[in-house]
Short mmCIF file of C-alpha atoms in Angstrom, two decimals:
data_model
loop_
_atom_site.label_atom_id
_atom_site.label_comp_id
_atom_site.label_asym_id
_atom_site.label_seq_id
_atom_site.Cartn_x
_atom_site.Cartn_y
_atom_site.Cartn_z
CA UNK A 181 154.99 24.31 -27.27
CA UNK A 182 151.80 23.15 -25.55
CA UNK A 183 151.48 19.76 -23.91
CA UNK A 184 149.31 18.63 -26.82
CA UNK A 185 151.90 19.68 -29.38
CA UNK A 186 154.68 17.96 -27.47
CA UNK A 187 154.77 14.26 -28.39
CA UNK A 188 153.77 11.78 -25.72
CA UNK A 189 155.75 8.56 -25.25
CA UNK A 190 154.00 5.22 -24.84
CA UNK A 191 156.28 2.53 -23.46
CA UNK A 192 154.97 -0.84 -24.63
CA UNK A 193 155.80 -3.91 -22.54
CA UNK A 194 153.19 -6.65 -22.01
CA UNK A 195 150.53 -4.74 -23.96
CA UNK A 196 151.46 -5.17 -27.60
CA UNK A 197 148.22 -3.77 -28.98
CA UNK A 198 146.60 -0.46 -29.81
CA UNK A 199 142.99 -1.41 -29.11
CA UNK A 200 141.71 -1.37 -25.52
CA UNK A 201 145.10 -0.21 -24.24
CA UNK A 202 144.72 2.44 -21.52
CA UNK A 203 148.24 3.87 -21.79
CA UNK A 204 148.01 4.20 -25.57
CA UNK A 205 144.49 5.64 -25.31
CA UNK A 206 145.48 8.24 -22.75
CA UNK A 207 148.50 9.35 -24.77
CA UNK A 208 146.62 9.60 -28.06
CA UNK A 209 143.90 11.63 -26.37
CA UNK A 210 146.34 14.07 -24.76
CA UNK A 211 148.81 14.64 -27.62
CA UNK A 212 148.82 15.25 -31.34
CA UNK A 213 151.79 12.93 -31.85
CA UNK A 214 152.92 9.85 -29.96
CA UNK A 215 156.21 7.97 -29.84
CA UNK A 216 155.62 4.21 -29.56
CA UNK A 217 158.58 2.77 -27.65
CA UNK A 218 159.71 -0.78 -26.95
CA UNK A 219 162.91 -1.57 -25.07
CA UNK A 220 164.76 -4.79 -25.75
CA UNK A 221 165.80 -5.94 -22.29
CA UNK A 222 168.82 -8.26 -22.44
CA UNK A 223 167.91 -9.87 -19.10
CA UNK A 224 164.41 -10.74 -20.26
CA UNK A 225 165.49 -12.01 -23.68
CA UNK A 226 168.21 -14.16 -22.13
CA UNK A 227 165.76 -15.68 -19.63
CA UNK A 228 163.22 -16.66 -22.29
CA UNK A 229 163.25 -19.92 -24.18
CA UNK A 230 163.34 -19.87 -27.96
CA UNK A 231 159.58 -20.21 -28.44
CA UNK A 232 158.71 -17.23 -26.25
CA UNK A 233 161.51 -15.12 -27.72
CA UNK A 234 160.41 -15.87 -31.28
CA UNK A 235 156.76 -15.15 -30.44
CA UNK A 236 157.69 -11.83 -28.83
CA UNK A 237 159.75 -10.72 -31.82
CA UNK A 238 156.97 -11.71 -34.22
CA UNK A 239 154.49 -9.63 -32.18
CA UNK A 240 156.85 -6.65 -32.28
CA UNK A 241 157.07 -6.85 -36.06
CA UNK A 242 153.28 -6.99 -36.25
CA UNK A 243 152.85 -3.99 -33.95
CA UNK A 244 155.42 -2.08 -35.99
CA UNK A 245 153.52 -2.89 -39.20
CA UNK A 246 150.27 -1.56 -37.75
CA UNK A 247 151.97 1.63 -36.58
CA UNK A 248 153.45 2.09 -40.05
CA UNK A 249 149.96 2.06 -41.55
CA UNK A 250 149.24 5.04 -39.26
CA UNK A 251 152.31 6.92 -40.42
CA UNK A 252 154.83 6.04 -37.72
CA UNK A 253 156.71 3.01 -36.46
CA UNK A 254 157.67 1.14 -33.33
CA UNK A 255 160.77 2.84 -31.92
CA UNK A 256 162.96 0.08 -30.52
CA UNK A 257 165.83 0.86 -28.21
CA UNK A 258 168.25 -1.46 -26.46
CA UNK A 259 168.04 -1.70 -22.69
CA UNK A 260 168.34 -1.71 -19.83
CA UNK A 261 165.12 0.30 -19.68
CA UNK A 262 166.24 2.17 -16.58
CA UNK A 263 168.69 3.95 -18.91
CA UNK A 264 166.94 3.80 -22.29
CA UNK A 265 163.55 5.17 -21.23
CA UNK A 266 164.74 8.28 -19.33
CA UNK A 267 167.14 8.96 -22.20
CA UNK A 268 164.26 9.05 -24.69
CA UNK A 269 162.20 11.26 -22.38
CA UNK A 270 165.15 13.64 -22.29
CA UNK A 271 165.54 13.53 -26.09
CA UNK A 272 161.90 14.55 -26.37
CA UNK A 273 162.39 17.53 -24.03
CA UNK A 274 160.79 15.93 -21.00
CA UNK A 275 157.77 14.46 -22.77
CA UNK A 276 155.11 12.71 -20.74
CA UNK A 277 155.68 8.97 -20.43
CA UNK A 278 152.70 6.59 -20.48
CA UNK A 279 152.84 2.89 -19.59
CA UNK A 280 150.77 0.07 -18.14
CA UNK A 281 151.92 -1.42 -14.85
CA UNK A 282 153.22 -4.96 -14.46
CA UNK A 283 153.34 -6.95 -11.22
CA UNK A 284 156.52 -9.02 -11.61
CA UNK A 285 159.53 -8.41 -9.35
CA UNK A 286 161.70 -7.56 -12.37
CA UNK A 287 159.13 -5.06 -13.66
CA UNK A 288 158.65 -3.50 -10.22
CA UNK A 289 162.39 -2.82 -9.85
CA UNK A 290 162.70 -1.58 -13.43
CA UNK A 291 159.69 0.70 -13.24
CA UNK A 292 160.70 2.13 -9.90
CA UNK A 293 164.06 3.12 -11.41
CA UNK A 294 162.41 4.67 -14.47
CA UNK A 295 159.89 6.67 -12.44
CA UNK A 296 162.65 7.88 -10.15
CA UNK A 297 164.49 9.17 -13.21
CA UNK A 298 161.60 10.84 -15.04
CA UNK A 299 159.63 12.04 -12.01
CA UNK A 300 156.31 13.73 -12.72
CA UNK A 301 156.55 12.87 -16.41
CA UNK A 302 155.29 9.32 -15.70
CA UNK A 303 151.63 8.35 -16.14
CA UNK A 304 150.87 4.78 -15.03
CA UNK A 305 147.79 2.76 -15.98
CA UNK A 306 146.57 -0.81 -15.45
CA UNK A 307 145.89 -2.74 -18.64
CA UNK A 308 147.19 -6.18 -17.70
CA UNK A 309 144.22 -7.51 -15.71
CA UNK A 310 140.44 -7.12 -15.64
CA UNK A 311 140.54 -5.34 -12.27
CA UNK A 312 143.66 -3.52 -11.20
CA UNK A 313 145.50 -4.87 -8.15
CA UNK A 314 144.14 -3.43 -4.93
CA UNK A 315 140.60 -2.96 -6.25
CA UNK A 316 139.15 -6.36 -5.24
CA UNK A 317 139.32 -6.50 -1.45
CA UNK A 318 137.51 -8.01 1.51
CA UNK A 319 135.41 -5.89 3.88
CA UNK A 320 138.55 -5.58 6.00
CA UNK A 321 140.37 -4.04 3.07
CA UNK A 322 142.68 -6.98 2.36
CA UNK A 323 143.16 -9.37 -0.53
CA UNK A 324 141.30 -12.61 0.11
CA UNK A 325 143.51 -15.64 0.67
CA UNK A 326 140.72 -17.89 -0.63
CA UNK A 327 139.72 -17.70 -4.28
CA UNK A 328 135.95 -18.18 -4.03
CA UNK A 329 135.25 -15.06 -1.94
CA UNK A 330 137.70 -13.15 -4.14
CA UNK A 331 135.74 -14.28 -7.17
CA UNK A 332 132.42 -13.23 -5.67
CA UNK A 333 133.83 -9.78 -5.01
CA UNK A 334 135.55 -9.73 -8.42
CA UNK A 335 132.22 -10.20 -10.18
CA UNK A 336 130.60 -7.39 -8.14
CA UNK A 337 133.28 -4.69 -8.35
CA UNK A 338 132.59 -2.21 -11.18
CA UNK A 339 135.29 -1.79 -13.78
CA UNK A 340 137.52 1.24 -13.42
CA UNK A 341 136.96 3.20 -16.64
CA UNK A 342 139.83 3.24 -19.10
CA UNK A 343 140.64 6.34 -21.18
CA UNK A 344 139.07 6.82 -24.60
CA UNK A 345 141.60 6.84 -27.42
CA UNK A 346 142.30 9.98 -29.42
CA UNK A 347 143.52 10.69 -32.94
CA UNK A 348 147.24 11.23 -32.30
CA UNK A 349 149.64 10.20 -35.05
CA UNK A 350 152.54 7.87 -34.22
CA UNK A 351 155.89 9.32 -35.21
CA UNK A 352 159.13 7.71 -36.26
CA UNK A 353 162.35 8.22 -34.32
CA UNK A 354 165.71 6.55 -34.62
CA UNK A 355 165.93 3.10 -33.09
CA UNK A 356 167.50 -0.28 -33.62
CA UNK A 357 166.04 -2.87 -36.02
CA UNK A 358 163.67 -5.41 -34.52
CA UNK A 359 165.52 -8.75 -34.54
CA UNK A 360 164.01 -11.45 -36.72
CA UNK A 361 162.67 -14.58 -35.03
CA UNK A 362 164.99 -17.55 -35.42
CA UNK A 363 162.06 -19.88 -36.01
CA UNK A 364 158.39 -19.70 -36.89
CA UNK A 365 156.28 -18.29 -34.04
CA UNK A 366 153.89 -20.75 -32.42
CA UNK A 367 150.94 -18.51 -33.27
CA UNK A 368 150.16 -15.96 -35.94
CA UNK A 369 151.34 -12.67 -34.41
CA UNK A 370 149.58 -9.42 -33.68
CA UNK A 371 146.29 -8.23 -32.28
CA UNK A 372 144.24 -9.08 -35.38
CA UNK A 373 145.33 -12.71 -35.04
CA UNK A 374 144.51 -12.61 -31.31
CA UNK A 375 141.01 -11.38 -32.07
CA UNK A 376 140.62 -14.15 -34.64
CA UNK A 377 141.58 -16.73 -31.99
CA UNK A 378 138.97 -15.24 -29.68
CA UNK A 379 136.38 -15.37 -32.46
CA UNK A 380 137.22 -19.02 -33.11
CA UNK A 381 136.93 -19.76 -29.39
CA UNK A 382 133.34 -18.54 -29.35
CA UNK A 383 132.43 -21.57 -31.46
CA UNK A 384 133.73 -23.92 -28.73
CA UNK A 385 133.47 -22.10 -25.42
CA UNK A 386 130.06 -23.48 -24.49
CA UNK A 387 131.57 -26.98 -24.29
CA UNK A 388 134.45 -25.76 -22.12
CA UNK A 389 133.44 -27.59 -18.89
CA UNK A 390 133.50 -30.96 -20.65
CA UNK A 391 136.44 -30.39 -23.01
CA UNK A 392 138.91 -28.33 -21.01
CA UNK A 393 140.69 -31.33 -19.45
CA UNK A 394 141.08 -33.45 -22.59
CA UNK A 395 144.55 -32.76 -24.02
CA UNK A 396 143.98 -34.61 -27.29
CA UNK A 397 141.27 -32.18 -28.47
CA UNK A 398 141.05 -28.46 -29.11
CA UNK A 399 139.11 -27.78 -25.92
CA UNK A 400 140.82 -24.67 -24.59
CA UNK A 401 140.97 -21.12 -25.90
CA UNK A 402 144.69 -20.95 -26.79
CA UNK A 403 144.59 -17.32 -25.66
CA UNK A 404 147.09 -17.67 -22.81
CA UNK A 405 150.03 -16.39 -24.85
CA UNK A 406 147.95 -13.47 -26.13
CA UNK A 407 147.25 -12.54 -22.51
CA UNK A 408 150.94 -12.95 -21.72
CA UNK A 409 152.01 -10.53 -24.46
CA UNK A 410 148.92 -8.34 -24.28
CA UNK A 411 147.92 -8.70 -27.93
CA UNK A 412 144.38 -8.69 -26.57
CA UNK A 413 143.16 -7.44 -23.20
CA UNK A 414 141.56 -9.59 -20.53
CA UNK A 415 138.74 -7.05 -20.39
CA UNK A 416 138.02 -7.51 -24.08
CA UNK A 417 137.88 -11.27 -23.66
CA UNK A 418 135.50 -10.99 -20.70
CA UNK A 419 133.29 -8.57 -22.59
CA UNK A 420 133.08 -10.70 -25.72
CA UNK A 421 132.67 -14.08 -24.00
CA UNK A 422 130.27 -13.00 -21.24
CA UNK A 423 128.71 -15.45 -18.81
CA UNK A 424 125.45 -16.35 -20.50
CA UNK A 425 126.13 -20.11 -20.49
CA UNK A 426 127.79 -22.53 -18.11
CA UNK A 427 130.78 -22.84 -20.40
CA UNK A 428 131.25 -19.11 -20.75
CA UNK A 429 130.90 -18.55 -17.01
CA UNK A 430 133.47 -21.29 -16.32
CA UNK A 431 135.91 -19.72 -18.74
CA UNK A 432 135.53 -16.21 -17.31
CA UNK A 433 136.14 -17.70 -13.86
CA UNK A 434 139.60 -18.69 -15.11
CA UNK A 435 140.26 -15.04 -15.98
CA UNK A 436 139.40 -14.21 -12.38
CA UNK A 437 141.99 -16.78 -11.24
CA UNK A 438 144.47 -14.97 -13.47
CA UNK A 439 143.60 -11.69 -11.77
CA UNK A 440 143.90 -13.26 -8.32
CA UNK A 441 147.43 -14.48 -8.93
CA UNK A 442 148.47 -11.11 -10.41
CA UNK A 443 146.99 -9.30 -7.40
CA UNK A 444 148.76 -11.76 -5.09
CA UNK A 445 152.12 -11.19 -6.76
CA UNK A 446 151.66 -7.43 -6.47
CA UNK A 447 151.42 -7.83 -2.69
CA UNK A 448 153.82 -10.76 -2.35
CA UNK A 449 156.77 -10.18 -4.62
CA UNK A 450 158.32 -13.31 -3.15
CA UNK A 451 155.60 -15.55 -4.61
CA UNK A 452 158.09 -17.31 -6.94
CA UNK A 453 160.63 -17.80 -4.17
CA UNK A 454 159.02 -18.77 -0.86
CA UNK A 455 156.11 -20.89 0.25
CA UNK A 456 153.28 -18.51 1.10
CA UNK A 457 152.33 -21.03 3.76
CA UNK A 458 155.70 -20.67 5.47
CA UNK A 459 155.64 -24.05 7.23
CA UNK A 460 156.06 -25.78 3.87
CA UNK A 461 159.51 -24.32 3.47
CA UNK A 462 160.50 -26.93 6.05
CA UNK A 463 160.05 -29.71 3.49
CA UNK A 464 163.21 -31.75 3.00
CA UNK A 465 163.35 -32.15 -0.77
CA UNK A 466 165.22 -35.03 -2.38
CA UNK A 467 166.19 -32.99 -5.48
CA UNK A 468 167.73 -35.99 -7.22
CA UNK A 469 169.59 -34.53 -10.22
CA UNK A 470 169.11 -37.53 -12.51
CA UNK A 471 165.40 -37.81 -11.77
CA UNK A 472 164.92 -34.09 -12.39
CA UNK A 473 166.74 -34.40 -15.71
CA UNK A 474 164.55 -37.34 -16.75
CA UNK A 475 161.47 -35.31 -15.90
CA UNK A 476 162.77 -32.39 -17.97
CA UNK A 477 163.35 -34.51 -21.09
CA UNK A 478 160.22 -36.65 -20.78
CA UNK A 479 161.82 -39.95 -19.85
CA UNK A 480 160.13 -40.83 -16.55
CA UNK A 481 158.41 -44.03 -17.64
CA UNK A 482 154.99 -42.46 -17.03
CA UNK A 483 153.54 -41.81 -20.50
CA UNK A 484 151.25 -38.86 -19.71
CA UNK A 485 154.10 -37.07 -17.92
CA UNK A 486 156.55 -37.79 -20.72
CA UNK A 487 154.04 -36.66 -23.35
CA UNK A 488 153.54 -33.34 -21.58
CA UNK A 489 157.22 -32.64 -21.12
CA UNK A 490 157.96 -33.48 -24.74
CA UNK A 491 155.10 -31.28 -25.93
CA UNK A 492 156.63 -28.46 -23.91
CA UNK A 493 160.14 -28.92 -25.29
CA UNK A 494 158.94 -29.26 -28.89
CA UNK A 495 156.29 -26.52 -28.97
CA UNK A 496 156.76 -24.20 -25.98
CA UNK A 497 153.27 -25.04 -24.73
CA UNK A 498 151.56 -27.73 -22.67
CA UNK A 499 147.91 -28.46 -22.02
CA UNK A 500 146.79 -27.15 -18.60
CA UNK A 501 145.58 -30.50 -17.21
CA UNK A 502 148.89 -32.05 -18.20
CA UNK A 503 150.78 -29.16 -16.56
CA UNK A 504 149.12 -30.11 -13.27
CA UNK A 505 149.95 -33.80 -13.74
CA UNK A 506 153.60 -33.08 -14.58
CA UNK A 507 153.95 -30.63 -11.70
CA UNK A 508 152.39 -33.02 -9.18
CA UNK A 509 154.67 -35.82 -10.36
CA UNK A 510 157.80 -33.70 -9.93
CA UNK A 511 156.86 -32.32 -6.51
CA UNK A 512 155.08 -35.29 -4.94
CA UNK A 513 156.43 -38.42 -6.67
CA UNK A 514 160.02 -37.21 -7.05
CA UNK A 515 160.11 -34.75 -4.14
CA UNK A 516 161.86 -32.10 -6.20
CA UNK A 517 161.46 -28.53 -4.94
CA UNK A 518 158.54 -26.86 -6.73
CA UNK A 519 160.74 -23.83 -7.43
CA UNK A 520 162.89 -25.91 -9.79
CA UNK A 521 159.85 -26.92 -11.78
CA UNK A 522 158.50 -23.38 -11.77
CA UNK A 523 161.76 -22.04 -13.21
CA UNK A 524 161.85 -24.77 -15.87
CA UNK A 525 158.29 -24.08 -17.00
CA UNK A 526 158.89 -20.33 -16.89
CA UNK A 527 161.89 -20.63 -19.20
CA UNK A 528 160.26 -22.90 -21.78
CA UNK A 529 156.60 -21.83 -21.91
CA UNK A 530 155.62 -19.40 -24.64
CA UNK A 531 152.86 -18.13 -22.33
CA UNK A 532 155.01 -18.00 -19.19
CA UNK A 533 153.58 -15.45 -16.77
CA UNK A 534 155.38 -15.15 -13.45
CA UNK A 535 152.24 -14.67 -11.37
CA UNK A 536 150.27 -17.49 -12.99
CA UNK A 537 153.19 -19.89 -13.19
CA UNK A 538 154.41 -19.41 -9.61
CA UNK A 539 150.89 -19.33 -8.22
CA UNK A 540 149.86 -22.54 -9.94
CA UNK A 541 153.06 -24.34 -8.91
CA UNK A 542 152.37 -23.33 -5.31
CA UNK A 543 148.80 -24.59 -5.74
CA UNK A 544 149.99 -28.01 -6.89
CA UNK A 545 152.67 -28.15 -4.19
CA UNK A 546 150.14 -27.22 -1.51
CA UNK A 547 152.28 -24.30 -0.37
CA UNK A 548 150.23 -21.27 -1.43
CA UNK A 549 146.93 -19.59 -0.58
CA UNK A 550 143.84 -21.72 -1.24
CA UNK A 551 146.18 -24.43 -2.50
CA UNK A 552 145.42 -28.04 -3.23
CA UNK A 553 145.90 -29.93 0.09
CA UNK A 554 149.29 -31.58 0.33
CA UNK A 555 147.72 -35.03 0.48
CA UNK A 556 146.18 -34.56 -2.97
CA UNK A 557 148.66 -36.44 -5.12
CA UNK A 558 147.80 -37.13 -8.72
CA UNK A 559 148.22 -40.71 -9.87
CA UNK A 560 149.79 -40.16 -13.30
CA UNK A 561 148.52 -43.47 -14.67
CA UNK A 562 144.89 -43.00 -13.70
CA UNK A 563 145.03 -39.34 -14.76
CA UNK A 564 146.16 -40.43 -18.19
CA UNK A 565 143.49 -43.10 -18.42
CA UNK A 566 140.79 -40.63 -17.37
CA UNK A 567 141.69 -37.64 -19.51
CA UNK A 568 143.33 -39.39 -22.48
CA UNK A 569 141.28 -42.60 -22.59
CA UNK A 570 142.06 -43.43 -26.21
CA UNK A 571 145.76 -42.64 -25.75
CA UNK A 572 145.67 -40.18 -28.65
CA UNK A 573 147.62 -37.48 -26.80
CA UNK A 574 150.33 -39.85 -25.58
CA UNK A 575 150.49 -41.49 -28.99
CA UNK A 576 151.30 -38.11 -30.56
CA UNK A 577 154.13 -37.18 -28.20
CA UNK A 578 155.49 -40.60 -27.21
CA UNK A 579 155.45 -42.35 -30.58
CA UNK A 580 157.51 -45.31 -29.35
CA UNK A 581 154.35 -46.45 -27.53
CA UNK A 582 151.97 -45.81 -30.43
CA UNK A 583 151.46 -49.50 -31.08
CA UNK A 584 149.80 -50.07 -27.71
CA UNK A 585 146.01 -50.05 -27.94
CA UNK A 586 143.72 -47.59 -26.15
CA UNK A 587 144.20 -46.90 -22.46
CA UNK A 588 146.88 -49.63 -22.25
CA UNK A 589 149.30 -47.02 -23.50
CA UNK A 590 149.23 -45.37 -20.07
CA UNK A 591 150.63 -48.41 -18.27
CA UNK A 592 152.99 -50.27 -20.59
CA UNK A 593 154.27 -52.46 -17.77
CA UNK A 594 150.81 -53.96 -17.29
CA UNK A 595 150.64 -55.15 -20.92
CA UNK A 596 151.33 -58.78 -21.77
CA UNK A 597 154.67 -59.70 -23.30
CA UNK A 598 152.84 -60.53 -26.53
CA UNK A 599 151.16 -57.11 -26.62
CA UNK A 600 154.47 -55.37 -26.00
CA UNK A 601 156.18 -57.40 -28.70
CA UNK A 602 153.41 -56.69 -31.18
CA UNK A 603 153.72 -52.97 -30.42
CA UNK A 604 157.51 -53.03 -30.77
CA UNK A 605 157.98 -51.92 -27.17
CA UNK A 606 160.92 -53.20 -25.14
CA UNK A 607 160.63 -51.81 -21.63
CA UNK A 608 163.92 -50.47 -20.36
CA UNK A 609 165.19 -50.11 -23.94
CA UNK A 610 162.75 -48.48 -26.35
CA UNK A 611 160.81 -46.94 -23.45
CA UNK A 612 162.06 -46.54 -19.87
CA UNK A 613 160.74 -48.34 -16.84
CA UNK A 614 159.06 -45.99 -14.32
CA UNK A 615 161.70 -44.13 -12.32
CA UNK A 616 159.60 -44.51 -9.16
CA UNK A 617 156.70 -46.69 -8.09
CA UNK A 618 153.83 -44.24 -7.65
CA UNK A 619 152.25 -46.04 -4.70
CA UNK A 620 155.50 -46.00 -2.72
CA UNK A 621 156.37 -42.45 -3.83
CA UNK A 622 152.97 -41.24 -2.66
CA UNK A 623 153.48 -42.66 0.84
CA UNK A 624 156.97 -41.14 0.94
CA UNK A 625 155.62 -37.70 -0.01
CA UNK A 626 152.89 -37.86 2.62
CA UNK A 627 155.47 -38.68 5.27
CA UNK A 628 157.81 -35.88 4.22
CA UNK A 629 155.00 -33.31 4.16
CA UNK A 630 153.67 -34.43 7.54
CA UNK A 631 157.13 -34.09 9.08
CA UNK A 632 157.46 -30.57 7.64
CA UNK A 633 154.23 -29.29 9.14
CA UNK A 634 154.29 -31.13 12.47
#
């Protein structure tokens, strides 16, 4: 049997698409038949919140349906992958294994074990980012620790060509049934739906610089979960959006940020665990258990923070501006270790990406490369008044304050007793008093940070 007649195996992971998928393209070009494999990893499923788990399962059903139209199916095996993948390679008489690399610590350990088991049968590609890690470097051959020079280089580096897809037919092998989602997925699943979201975004992207920070409106692309699961490639998004207007250029810049954090995690596998500016691991965190719990459930007494945390718990998603506000409040106002917040977001977010999540938490905490300076501390009240001036976002997620008019909703304690009574708000009963005074908490955070770095 020639290599072409022997079926290739494509191991799907965070690339749940057939279009613009280098591993799938290479396999379909080199073989007449291809086995499409997905491994259900107990560790990953157990670590995911319900929204991400349901979205993943819905995407798997969609990918399976597309493969069935081509005459095959998605072959699902139970993990761990370090056992399941080499076993399938052996079943297929040492077939060539194709997959796209991932940068997370879990994936690195898993893939190392798989490659060690299958040896020369492995073919590894890079379909997760626009530029593969290690391809955007300074003149000294290192990854820039400042984003702006990275971005300048990112825009100049030519794309590494991806393989052209062939005509191979997917084949069906024995596997386990794909579990059904327990609830409705947050988004319509599959790559066709992802492309439709991108198409819809083209109608709004030119206003991105002025709408991106307003949580009450549809001012962002809503493509983050598609990038997380790989139902569309970052390269496809860049190609379609382009940079012909200020809004499009600003949006593509965010994809470069995404690359930068993925490249950083590839080099620093400890990104989720240690401050990349090591001196900030000297911070003495308060880590008050009750205050952390109140932050988690959206009961801090700061409406914009509570709205964000409730949106997260009820939908598995939170607007990006509000993510920064909630993160700053936890780290700076409450002095809770950023790693606790990072883990909480990572569990609950449908679009949770280790590199992006850990990198952005380090940015807010001031502990990572090119991070926000530690003395930048968001005032949650003024942030709410600025970015949710009508109170529409807070009114949706904190309905007990809905009777307060306009921007007054962001500072219930400043309302008159008559206004509170008219709105049906009893502070300390129907809505909590603030758990900290921001002005005092800010000074406390500055002192703690200064002591850590002195």
